[in-house]
Tab-separated table of C-alpha atoms and ligand atoms in Angstrom:
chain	number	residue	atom	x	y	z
A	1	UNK	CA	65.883	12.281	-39.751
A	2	UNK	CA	63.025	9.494	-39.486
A	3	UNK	CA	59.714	10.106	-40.759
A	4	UNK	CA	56.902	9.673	-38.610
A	5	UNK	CA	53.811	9.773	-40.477
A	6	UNK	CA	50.486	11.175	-39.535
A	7	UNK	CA	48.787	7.758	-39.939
A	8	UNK	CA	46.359	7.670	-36.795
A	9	UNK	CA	45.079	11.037	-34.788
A	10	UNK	CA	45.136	13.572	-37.871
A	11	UNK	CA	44.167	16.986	-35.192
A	12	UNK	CA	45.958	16.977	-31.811
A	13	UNK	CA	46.230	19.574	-29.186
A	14	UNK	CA	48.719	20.581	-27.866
A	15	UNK	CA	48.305	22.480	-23.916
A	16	UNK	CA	51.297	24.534	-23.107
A	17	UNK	CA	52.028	24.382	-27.081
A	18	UNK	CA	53.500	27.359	-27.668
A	19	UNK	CA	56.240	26.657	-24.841
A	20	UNK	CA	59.971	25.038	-25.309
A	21	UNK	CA	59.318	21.717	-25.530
A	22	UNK	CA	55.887	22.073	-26.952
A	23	UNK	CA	56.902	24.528	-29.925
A	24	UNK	CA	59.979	21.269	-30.822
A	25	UNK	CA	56.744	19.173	-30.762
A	26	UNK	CA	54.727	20.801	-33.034
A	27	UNK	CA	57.297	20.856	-35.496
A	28	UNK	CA	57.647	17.511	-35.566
A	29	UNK	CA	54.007	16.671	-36.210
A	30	UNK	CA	53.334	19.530	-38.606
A	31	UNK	CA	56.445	17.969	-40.347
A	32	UNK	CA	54.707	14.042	-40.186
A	33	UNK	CA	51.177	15.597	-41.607
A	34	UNK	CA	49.339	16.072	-38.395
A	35	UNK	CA	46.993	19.046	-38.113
A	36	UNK	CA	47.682	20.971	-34.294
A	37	UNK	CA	45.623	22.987	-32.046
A	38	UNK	CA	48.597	24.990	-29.991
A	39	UNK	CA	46.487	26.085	-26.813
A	40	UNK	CA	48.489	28.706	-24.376
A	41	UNK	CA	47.805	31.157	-22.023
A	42	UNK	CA	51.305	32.974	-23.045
A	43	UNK	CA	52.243	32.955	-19.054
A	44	UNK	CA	55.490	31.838	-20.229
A	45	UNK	CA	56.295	32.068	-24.054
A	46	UNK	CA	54.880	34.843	-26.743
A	47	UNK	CA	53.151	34.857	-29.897
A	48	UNK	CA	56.124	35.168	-31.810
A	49	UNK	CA	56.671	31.427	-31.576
A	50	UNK	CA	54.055	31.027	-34.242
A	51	UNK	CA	55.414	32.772	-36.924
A	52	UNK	CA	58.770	30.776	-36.140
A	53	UNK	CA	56.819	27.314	-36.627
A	54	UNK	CA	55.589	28.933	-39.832
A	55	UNK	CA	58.878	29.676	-41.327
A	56	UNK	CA	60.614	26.039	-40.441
A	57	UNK	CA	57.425	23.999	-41.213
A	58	UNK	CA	55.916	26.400	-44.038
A	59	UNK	CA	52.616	25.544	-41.896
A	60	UNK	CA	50.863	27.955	-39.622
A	61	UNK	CA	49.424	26.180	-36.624
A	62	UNK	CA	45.893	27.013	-35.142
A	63	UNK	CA	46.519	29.103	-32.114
A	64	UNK	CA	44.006	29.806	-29.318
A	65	UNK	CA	45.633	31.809	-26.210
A	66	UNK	CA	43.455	30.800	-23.195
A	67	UNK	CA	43.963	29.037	-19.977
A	68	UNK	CA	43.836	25.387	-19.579
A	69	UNK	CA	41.038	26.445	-17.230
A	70	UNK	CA	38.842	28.368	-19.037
A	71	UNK	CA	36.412	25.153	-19.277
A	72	UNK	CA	34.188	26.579	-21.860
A	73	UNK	CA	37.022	27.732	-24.072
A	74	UNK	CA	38.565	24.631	-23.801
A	75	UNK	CA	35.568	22.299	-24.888
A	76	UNK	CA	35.420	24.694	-28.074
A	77	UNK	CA	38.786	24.455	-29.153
A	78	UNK	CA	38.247	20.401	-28.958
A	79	UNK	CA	35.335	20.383	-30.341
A	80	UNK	CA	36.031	23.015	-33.235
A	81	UNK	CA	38.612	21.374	-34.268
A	82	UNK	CA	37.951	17.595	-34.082
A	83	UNK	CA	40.808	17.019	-31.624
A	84	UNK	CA	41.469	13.317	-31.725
A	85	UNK	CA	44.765	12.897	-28.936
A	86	UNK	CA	45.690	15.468	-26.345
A	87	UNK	CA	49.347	16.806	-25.928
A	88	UNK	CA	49.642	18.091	-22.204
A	89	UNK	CA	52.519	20.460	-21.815
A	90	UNK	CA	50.840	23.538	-19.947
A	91	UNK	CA	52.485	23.847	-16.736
A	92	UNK	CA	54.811	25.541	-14.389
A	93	UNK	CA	57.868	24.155	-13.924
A	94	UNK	CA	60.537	25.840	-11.848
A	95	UNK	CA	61.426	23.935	-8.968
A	96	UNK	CA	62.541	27.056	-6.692
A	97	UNK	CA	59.951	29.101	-7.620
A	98	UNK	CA	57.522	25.933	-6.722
A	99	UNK	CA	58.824	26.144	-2.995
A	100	UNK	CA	58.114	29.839	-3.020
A	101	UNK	CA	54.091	29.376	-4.466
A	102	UNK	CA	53.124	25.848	-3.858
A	103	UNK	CA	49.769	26.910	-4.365
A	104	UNK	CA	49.911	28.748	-7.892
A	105	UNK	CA	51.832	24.828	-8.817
A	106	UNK	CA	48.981	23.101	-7.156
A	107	UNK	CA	46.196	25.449	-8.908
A	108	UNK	CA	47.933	25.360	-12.439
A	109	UNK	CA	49.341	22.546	-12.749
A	110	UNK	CA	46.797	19.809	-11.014
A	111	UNK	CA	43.319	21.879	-10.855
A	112	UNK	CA	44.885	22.936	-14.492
A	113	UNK	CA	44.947	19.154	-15.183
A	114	UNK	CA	41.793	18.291	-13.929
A	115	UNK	CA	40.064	20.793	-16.349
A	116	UNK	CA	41.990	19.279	-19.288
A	117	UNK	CA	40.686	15.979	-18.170
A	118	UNK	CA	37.309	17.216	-17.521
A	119	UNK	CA	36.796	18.648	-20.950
A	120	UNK	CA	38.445	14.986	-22.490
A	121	UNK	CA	35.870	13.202	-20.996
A	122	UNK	CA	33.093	15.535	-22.205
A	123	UNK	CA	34.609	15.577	-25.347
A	124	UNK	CA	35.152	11.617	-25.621
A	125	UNK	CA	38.695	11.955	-26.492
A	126	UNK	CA	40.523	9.359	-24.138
A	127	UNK	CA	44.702	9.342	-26.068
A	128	UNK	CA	46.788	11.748	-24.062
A	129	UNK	CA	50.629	12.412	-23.888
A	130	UNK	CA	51.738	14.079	-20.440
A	131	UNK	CA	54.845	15.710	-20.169
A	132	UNK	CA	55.765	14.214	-16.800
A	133	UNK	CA	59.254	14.321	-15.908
A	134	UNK	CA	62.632	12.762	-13.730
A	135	UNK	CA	61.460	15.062	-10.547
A	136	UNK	CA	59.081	12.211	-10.123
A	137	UNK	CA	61.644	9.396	-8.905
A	138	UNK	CA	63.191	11.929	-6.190
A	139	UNK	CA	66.265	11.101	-4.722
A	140	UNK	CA	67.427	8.152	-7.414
A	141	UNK	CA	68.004	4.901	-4.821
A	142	UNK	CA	70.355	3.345	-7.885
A	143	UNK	CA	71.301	4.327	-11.021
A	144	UNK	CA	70.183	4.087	-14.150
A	145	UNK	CA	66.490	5.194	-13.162
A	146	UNK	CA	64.719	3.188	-14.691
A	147	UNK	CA	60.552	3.038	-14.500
A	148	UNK	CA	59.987	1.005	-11.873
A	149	UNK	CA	61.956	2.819	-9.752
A	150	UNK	CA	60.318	3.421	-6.530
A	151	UNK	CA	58.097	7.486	-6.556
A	152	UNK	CA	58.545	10.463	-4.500
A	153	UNK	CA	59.384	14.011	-4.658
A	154	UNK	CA	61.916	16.547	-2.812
A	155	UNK	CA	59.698	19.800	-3.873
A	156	UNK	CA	56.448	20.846	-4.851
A	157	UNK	CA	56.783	20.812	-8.817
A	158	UNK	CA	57.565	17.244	-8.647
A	159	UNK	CA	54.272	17.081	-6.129
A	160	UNK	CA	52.145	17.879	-8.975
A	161	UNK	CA	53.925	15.531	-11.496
A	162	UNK	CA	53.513	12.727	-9.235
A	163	UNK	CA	50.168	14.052	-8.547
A	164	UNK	CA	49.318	14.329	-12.022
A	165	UNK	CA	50.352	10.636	-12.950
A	166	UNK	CA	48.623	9.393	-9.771
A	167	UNK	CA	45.481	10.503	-11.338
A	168	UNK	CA	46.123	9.711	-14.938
A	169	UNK	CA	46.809	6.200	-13.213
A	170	UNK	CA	42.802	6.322	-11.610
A	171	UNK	CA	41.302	7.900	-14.254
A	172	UNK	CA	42.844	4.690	-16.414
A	173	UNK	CA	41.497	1.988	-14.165
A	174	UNK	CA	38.446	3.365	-14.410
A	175	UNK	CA	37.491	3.227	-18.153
A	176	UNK	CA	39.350	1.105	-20.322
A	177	UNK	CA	39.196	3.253	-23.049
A	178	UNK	CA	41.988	5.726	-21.857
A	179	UNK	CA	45.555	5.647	-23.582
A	180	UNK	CA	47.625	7.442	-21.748
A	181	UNK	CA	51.348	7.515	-21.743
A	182	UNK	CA	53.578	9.858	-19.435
A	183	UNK	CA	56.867	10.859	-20.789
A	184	UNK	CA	59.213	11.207	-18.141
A	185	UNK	CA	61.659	13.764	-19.434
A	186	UNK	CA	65.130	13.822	-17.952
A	187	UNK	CA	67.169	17.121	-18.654
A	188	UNK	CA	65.868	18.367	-22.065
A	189	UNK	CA	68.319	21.402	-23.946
A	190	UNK	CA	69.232	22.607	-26.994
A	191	UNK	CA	67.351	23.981	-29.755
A	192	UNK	CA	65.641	23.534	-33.323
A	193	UNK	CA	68.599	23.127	-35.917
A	194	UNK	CA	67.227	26.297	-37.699
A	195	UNK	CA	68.084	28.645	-34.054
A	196	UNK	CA	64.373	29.930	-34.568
A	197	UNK	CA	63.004	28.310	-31.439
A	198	UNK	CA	64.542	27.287	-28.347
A	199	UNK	CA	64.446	28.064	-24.397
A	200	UNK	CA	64.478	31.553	-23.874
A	201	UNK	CA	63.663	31.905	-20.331
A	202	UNK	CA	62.376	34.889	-18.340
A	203	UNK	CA	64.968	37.031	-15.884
A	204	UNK	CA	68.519	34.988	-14.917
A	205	UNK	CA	68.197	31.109	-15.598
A	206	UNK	CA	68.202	28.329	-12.899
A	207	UNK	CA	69.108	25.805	-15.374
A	208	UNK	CA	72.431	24.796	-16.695
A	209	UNK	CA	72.164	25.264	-20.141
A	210	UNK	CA	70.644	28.611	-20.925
A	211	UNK	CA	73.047	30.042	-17.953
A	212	UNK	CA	76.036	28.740	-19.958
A	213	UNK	CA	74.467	30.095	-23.252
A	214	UNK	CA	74.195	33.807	-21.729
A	215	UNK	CA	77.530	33.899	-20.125
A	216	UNK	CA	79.107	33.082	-23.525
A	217	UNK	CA	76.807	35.928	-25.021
A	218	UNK	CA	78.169	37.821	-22.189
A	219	UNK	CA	75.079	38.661	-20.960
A	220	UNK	CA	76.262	36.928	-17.411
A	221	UNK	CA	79.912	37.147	-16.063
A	222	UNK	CA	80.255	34.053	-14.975
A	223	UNK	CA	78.852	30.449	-14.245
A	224	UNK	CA	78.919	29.399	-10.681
A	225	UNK	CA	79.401	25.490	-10.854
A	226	UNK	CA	77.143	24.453	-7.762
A	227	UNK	CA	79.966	21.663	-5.822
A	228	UNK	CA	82.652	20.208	-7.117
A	229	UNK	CA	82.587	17.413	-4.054
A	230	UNK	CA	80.151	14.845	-5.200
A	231	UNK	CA	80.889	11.634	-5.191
A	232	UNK	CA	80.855	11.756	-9.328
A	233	UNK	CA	84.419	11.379	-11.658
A	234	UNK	CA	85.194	15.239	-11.632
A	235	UNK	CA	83.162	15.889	-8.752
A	236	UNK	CA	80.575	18.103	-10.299
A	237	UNK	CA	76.844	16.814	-10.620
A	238	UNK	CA	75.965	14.458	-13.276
A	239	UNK	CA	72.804	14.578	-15.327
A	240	UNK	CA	71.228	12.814	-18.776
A	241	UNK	CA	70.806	15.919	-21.370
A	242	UNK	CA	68.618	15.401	-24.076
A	243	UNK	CA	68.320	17.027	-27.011
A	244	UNK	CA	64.852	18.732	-27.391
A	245	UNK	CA	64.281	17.756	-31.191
A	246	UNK	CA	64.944	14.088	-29.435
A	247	UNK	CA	62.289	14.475	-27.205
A	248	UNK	CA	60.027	15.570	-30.037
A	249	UNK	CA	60.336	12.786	-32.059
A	250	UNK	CA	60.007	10.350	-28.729
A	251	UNK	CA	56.530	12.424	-28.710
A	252	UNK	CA	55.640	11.926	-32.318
A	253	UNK	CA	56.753	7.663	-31.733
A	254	UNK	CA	54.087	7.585	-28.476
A	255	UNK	CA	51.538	8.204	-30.655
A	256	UNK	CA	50.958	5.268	-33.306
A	257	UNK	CA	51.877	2.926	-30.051
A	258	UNK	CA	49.463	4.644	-28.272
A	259	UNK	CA	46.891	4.048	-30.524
A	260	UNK	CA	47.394	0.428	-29.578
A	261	UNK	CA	47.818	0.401	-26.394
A	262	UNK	CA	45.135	0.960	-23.985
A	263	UNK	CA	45.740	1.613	-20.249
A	264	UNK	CA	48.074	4.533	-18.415
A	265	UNK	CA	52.001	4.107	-18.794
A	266	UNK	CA	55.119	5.841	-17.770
A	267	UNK	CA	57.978	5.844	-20.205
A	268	UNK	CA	61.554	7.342	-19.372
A	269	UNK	CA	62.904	9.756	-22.108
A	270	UNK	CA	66.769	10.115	-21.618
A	271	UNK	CA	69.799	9.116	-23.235
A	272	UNK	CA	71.275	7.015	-20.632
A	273	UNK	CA	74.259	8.957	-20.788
A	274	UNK	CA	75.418	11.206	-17.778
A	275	UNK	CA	77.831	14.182	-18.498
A	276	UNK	CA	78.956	16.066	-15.358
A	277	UNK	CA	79.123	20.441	-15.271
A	278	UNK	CA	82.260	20.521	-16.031
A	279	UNK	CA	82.083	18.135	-19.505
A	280	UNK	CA	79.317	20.258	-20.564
A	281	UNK	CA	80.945	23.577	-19.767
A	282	UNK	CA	83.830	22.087	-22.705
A	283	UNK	CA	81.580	21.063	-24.892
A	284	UNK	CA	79.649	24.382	-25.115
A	285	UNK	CA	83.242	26.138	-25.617
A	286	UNK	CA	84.194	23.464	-28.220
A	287	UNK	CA	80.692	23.672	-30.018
A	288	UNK	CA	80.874	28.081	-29.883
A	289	UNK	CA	84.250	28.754	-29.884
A	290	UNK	CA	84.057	30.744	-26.894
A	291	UNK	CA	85.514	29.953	-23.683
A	292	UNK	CA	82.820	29.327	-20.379
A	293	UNK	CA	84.065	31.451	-17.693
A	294	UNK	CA	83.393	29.628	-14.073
A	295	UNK	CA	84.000	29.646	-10.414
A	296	UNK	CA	82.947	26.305	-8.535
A	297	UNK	CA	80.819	27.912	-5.483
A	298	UNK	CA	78.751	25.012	-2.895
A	299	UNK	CA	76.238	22.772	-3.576
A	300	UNK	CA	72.845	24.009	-4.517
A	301	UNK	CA	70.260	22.783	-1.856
A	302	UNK	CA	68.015	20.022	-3.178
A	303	UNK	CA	70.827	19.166	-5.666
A	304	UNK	CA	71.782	15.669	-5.885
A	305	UNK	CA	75.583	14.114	-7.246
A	306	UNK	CA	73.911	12.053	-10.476
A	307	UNK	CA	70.778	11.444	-12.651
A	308	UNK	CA	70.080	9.536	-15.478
A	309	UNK	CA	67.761	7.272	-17.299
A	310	UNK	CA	67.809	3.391	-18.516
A	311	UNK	CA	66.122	4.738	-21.449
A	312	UNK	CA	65.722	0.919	-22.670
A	313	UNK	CA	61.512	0.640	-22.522
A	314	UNK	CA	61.249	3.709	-24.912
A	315	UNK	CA	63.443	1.639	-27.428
A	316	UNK	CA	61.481	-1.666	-26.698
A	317	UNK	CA	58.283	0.338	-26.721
A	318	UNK	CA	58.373	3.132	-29.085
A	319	UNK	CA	60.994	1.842	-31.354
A	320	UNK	CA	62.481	5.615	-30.369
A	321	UNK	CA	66.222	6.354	-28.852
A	322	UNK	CA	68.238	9.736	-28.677
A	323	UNK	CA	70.102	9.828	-31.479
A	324	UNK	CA	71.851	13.230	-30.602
A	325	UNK	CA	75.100	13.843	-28.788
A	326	UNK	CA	76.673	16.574	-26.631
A	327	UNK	CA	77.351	18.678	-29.611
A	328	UNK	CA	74.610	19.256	-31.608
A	329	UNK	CA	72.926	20.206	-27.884
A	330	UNK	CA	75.476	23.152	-27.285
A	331	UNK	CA	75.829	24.058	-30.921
A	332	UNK	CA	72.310	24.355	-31.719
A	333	UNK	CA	71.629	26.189	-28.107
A	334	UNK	CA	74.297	28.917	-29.033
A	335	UNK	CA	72.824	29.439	-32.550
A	336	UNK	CA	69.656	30.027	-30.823
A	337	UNK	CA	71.198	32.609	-28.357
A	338	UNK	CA	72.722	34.494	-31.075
A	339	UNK	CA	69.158	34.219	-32.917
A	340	UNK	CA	67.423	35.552	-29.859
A	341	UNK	CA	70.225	38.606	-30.147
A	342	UNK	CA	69.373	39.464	-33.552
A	343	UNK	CA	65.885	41.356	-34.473
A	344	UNK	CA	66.061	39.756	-37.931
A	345	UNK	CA	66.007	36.498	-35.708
A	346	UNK	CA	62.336	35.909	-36.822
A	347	UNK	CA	62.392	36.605	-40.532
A	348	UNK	CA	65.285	34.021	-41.020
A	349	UNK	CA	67.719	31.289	-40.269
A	350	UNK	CA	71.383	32.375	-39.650
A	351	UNK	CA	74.623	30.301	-40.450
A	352	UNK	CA	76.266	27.957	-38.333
B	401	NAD	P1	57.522	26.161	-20.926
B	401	NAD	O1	57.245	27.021	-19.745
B	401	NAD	O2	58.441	26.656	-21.961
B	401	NAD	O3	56.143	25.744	-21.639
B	401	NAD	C1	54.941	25.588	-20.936
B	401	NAD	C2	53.880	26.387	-21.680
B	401	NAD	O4	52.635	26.230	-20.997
B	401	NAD	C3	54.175	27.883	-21.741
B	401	NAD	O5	54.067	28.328	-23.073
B	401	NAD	C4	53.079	28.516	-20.860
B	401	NAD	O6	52.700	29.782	-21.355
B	401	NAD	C5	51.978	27.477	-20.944
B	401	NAD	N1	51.085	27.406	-19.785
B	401	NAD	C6	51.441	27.298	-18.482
B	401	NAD	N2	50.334	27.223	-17.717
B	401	NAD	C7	49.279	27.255	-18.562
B	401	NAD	C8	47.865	27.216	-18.366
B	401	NAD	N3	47.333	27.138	-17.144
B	401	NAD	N4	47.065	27.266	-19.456
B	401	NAD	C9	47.591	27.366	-20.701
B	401	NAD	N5	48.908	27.425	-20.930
B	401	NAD	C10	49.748	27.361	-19.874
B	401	NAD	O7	58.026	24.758	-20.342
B	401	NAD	P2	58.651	23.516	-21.127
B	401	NAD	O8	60.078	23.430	-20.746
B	401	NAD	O9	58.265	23.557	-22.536
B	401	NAD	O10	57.909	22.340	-20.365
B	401	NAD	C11	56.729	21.741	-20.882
B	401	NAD	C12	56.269	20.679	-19.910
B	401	NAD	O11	57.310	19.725	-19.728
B	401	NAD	C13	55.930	21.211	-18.518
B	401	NAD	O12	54.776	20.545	-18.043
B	401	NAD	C14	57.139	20.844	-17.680
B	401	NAD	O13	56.814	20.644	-16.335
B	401	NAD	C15	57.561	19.543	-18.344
B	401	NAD	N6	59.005	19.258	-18.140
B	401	NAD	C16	59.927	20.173	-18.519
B	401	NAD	C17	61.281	19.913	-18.309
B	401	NAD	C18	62.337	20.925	-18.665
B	401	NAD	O14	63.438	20.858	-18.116
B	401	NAD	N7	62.071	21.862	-19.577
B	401	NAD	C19	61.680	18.703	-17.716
B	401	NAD	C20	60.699	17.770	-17.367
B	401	NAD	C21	59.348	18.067	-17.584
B	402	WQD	C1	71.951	20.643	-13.914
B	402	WQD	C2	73.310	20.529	-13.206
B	402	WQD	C3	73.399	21.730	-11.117
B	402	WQD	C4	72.950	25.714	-12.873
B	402	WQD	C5	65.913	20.626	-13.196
B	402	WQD	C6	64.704	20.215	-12.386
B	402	WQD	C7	64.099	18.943	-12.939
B	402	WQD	C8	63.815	19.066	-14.452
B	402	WQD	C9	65.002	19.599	-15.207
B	402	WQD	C10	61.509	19.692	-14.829
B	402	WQD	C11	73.193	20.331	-11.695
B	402	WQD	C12	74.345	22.332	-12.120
B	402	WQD	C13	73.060	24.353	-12.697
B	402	WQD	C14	74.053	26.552	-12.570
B	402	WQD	C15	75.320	24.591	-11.985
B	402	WQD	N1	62.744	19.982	-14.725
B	402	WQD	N2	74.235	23.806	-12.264
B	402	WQD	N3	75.202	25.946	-12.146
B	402	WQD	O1	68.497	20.522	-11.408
B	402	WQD	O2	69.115	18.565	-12.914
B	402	WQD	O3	66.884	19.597	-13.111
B	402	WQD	O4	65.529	20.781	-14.581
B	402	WQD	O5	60.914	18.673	-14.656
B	402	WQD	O6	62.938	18.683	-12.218
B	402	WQD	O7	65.097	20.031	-11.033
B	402	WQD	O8	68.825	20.855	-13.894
B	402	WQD	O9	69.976	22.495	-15.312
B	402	WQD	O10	69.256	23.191	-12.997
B	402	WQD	O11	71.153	21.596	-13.246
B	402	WQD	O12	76.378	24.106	-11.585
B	402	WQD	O13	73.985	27.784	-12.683
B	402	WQD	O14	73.991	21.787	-13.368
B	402	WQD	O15	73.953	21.740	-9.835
B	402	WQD	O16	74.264	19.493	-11.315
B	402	WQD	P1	68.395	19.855	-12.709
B	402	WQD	P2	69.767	22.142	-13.894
């Protein structure tokens, strides 16, 4: 695995920290030397994530469980702890549930944001990392998406990612201290190589992955494979996966070139490879053994036939690429369901 070393911004915080992708995150830089702030309201992960980062990192991270808007909290925990760069992962993020509570996105996510960015300034911390995401580029008008790729959204969650960047983008042309890089994250899955931490979400999944990972615990009868009549080579929707320890390290890269690189940027991370339902529904029986039972059903609404990145800035840029296939996503997402299953789950690591 490359090192990344803690050379420039020793404390970061990370919003949203102890979350899926944020927990991968702070592996990564406990790993490289870095010192992190994890700062969560627990709306959507628990506590017990800590003691996980503990055991694979032998580090306990600083945890403070508080709202990205509690303003006065917030200008503590930077100032307490020195913070030098920002990680901003705190949001809400399903796209369904977005259509259903615009408001509650608007209020976490971009009044959420505005407090973060609000406390910066006070603070005079101006490097931040935003966990901004595909949803921004809509309905893709060619393929690969690549950044320049004209904006829009089909939903409210992607609202407040575009949003979000459009005032990262202001905030930037108005001081030229500000380094600020969004990572545009395609379809991140799998799970720490350990199967200590990983997406465990809430009630029945909406996303791909963790659906296929609890019908082959047998938690869930069945997938229901949403079309098989897109214009795509097995007619089921495509999309770039990407492996979350990936997408950690492309975090961990942003942050030396960061340090360098004044101004507001938006940097794909994706593989560039699109595997359709169906290919991932055999590679997740291949990688457990177990066979994924399915029924193709219609289309999902808002659903569209294809998605994935030209990943090729983040190599230019970064000097980062995926370097993880198909396999190590399903393999590493079922040992982290069978964790999840066991209550010894958080005083070890289990076999392959
Ligand atoms: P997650 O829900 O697992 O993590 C988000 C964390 O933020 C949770 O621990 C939650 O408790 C916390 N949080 C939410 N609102 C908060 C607030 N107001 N104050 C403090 N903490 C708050 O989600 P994730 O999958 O880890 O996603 C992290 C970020 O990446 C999100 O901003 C999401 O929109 C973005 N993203 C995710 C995906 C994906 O498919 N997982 C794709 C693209 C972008
Ligand atoms: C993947 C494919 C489905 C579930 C979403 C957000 C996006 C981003 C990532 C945050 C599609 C098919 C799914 C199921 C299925 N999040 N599918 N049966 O929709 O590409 O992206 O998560 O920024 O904004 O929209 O991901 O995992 O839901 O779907 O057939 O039970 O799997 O139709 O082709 P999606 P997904």
């Amino acid at each position: 695995m490359p090192v990344y070393k803690s050379d420039c911004f020793v404390n970061i915080l990370l919003t949203g920290g102890m979350g899926y992708i944020g927990s991968h995150v702070a592996v990564v830089l406990l790993q490289a030397g870095h010192r992190v702030v994890l700062y969560d309201n627990l709306s959507n992960s628990d506590a017990g994530v800590l003691v996980r980062i503990e055991q694979i990192t032998g580090k306990m991270p600083i945890f403070i469980q508080a709202d990205i808007r509690a303003a006065e909290t917030l200008a503590d925990a930077l100032k307490q702890h020195a913070v030098e760069a920002v990680m901003h992962f705190a949001g809400l993020k399903a796209v369904g549930e977005s259509a259903q509570k615009p408001i509650e996105y608007y209020a976490n996510n971009v009044e959420g944001t505005i407090s973060l960015l609000e406390a910066m300034c006070k603070a005079e911390i101006r490097t931040l990392v935003f966990s901004g995401s595909a949803a921004v580029y809509g309905e893709p008008q060619y393929l690969p998406l690549d950044e320049m790729h004209p904006l829009s959204a089909t939903n409210p969650y992607g609202r407040t990612k575009l949003h979000i960047e459009e005032m990262l983008r202001d905030l930037s042309a108005s001081n030229p201290l500000w380094c600020i890089v969004c990572l545009r994250y395609f379809n991140p899955v799998g799970a720490h190589e350990s199967g200590l931490i990983g997406e465990n979400p809430v009630g029945i999944p909406n996303n791909l992955m963790p659906y296929i990972a609890r019908v082959v615990a047998g938690e869930l009868k069945e997938l229901s494979v949403f079309g098989n009549d897109y214009p795509t080579p097995d007619g089921t929707g495509v999309r770039d996966y990407i492996h979350v320890m990936d997408l950690a390290e492309g975090h961990a890269a942003s942050l030396p070139w960061l340090a360098e690189h004044p101004g507001c940027y938006a940097i794909n991370l994706g593989t560039g490879q699109g595997y359709s339902v169906l290919e991932m529904v055999a590679a997740f029986a291949s990688a457990s053994g177990h066979a994924v039972p399915f029924q193709i059903v219609p289309r999902r609404t808002g659903d569209v036939a294809a998605c994935y990145a030209n990943p090729g800035k983040a190599g230019r840029e970064l000097g980062w690429r995926a370097r993880r296939g198909l396999f190590d996503m399903c393999a590493s997402t079922w040992k982290f369901q069978r964790c999840i299953g066991l209550e010894s789950c958080t005083s070890r690591a289990i076999s392959p």
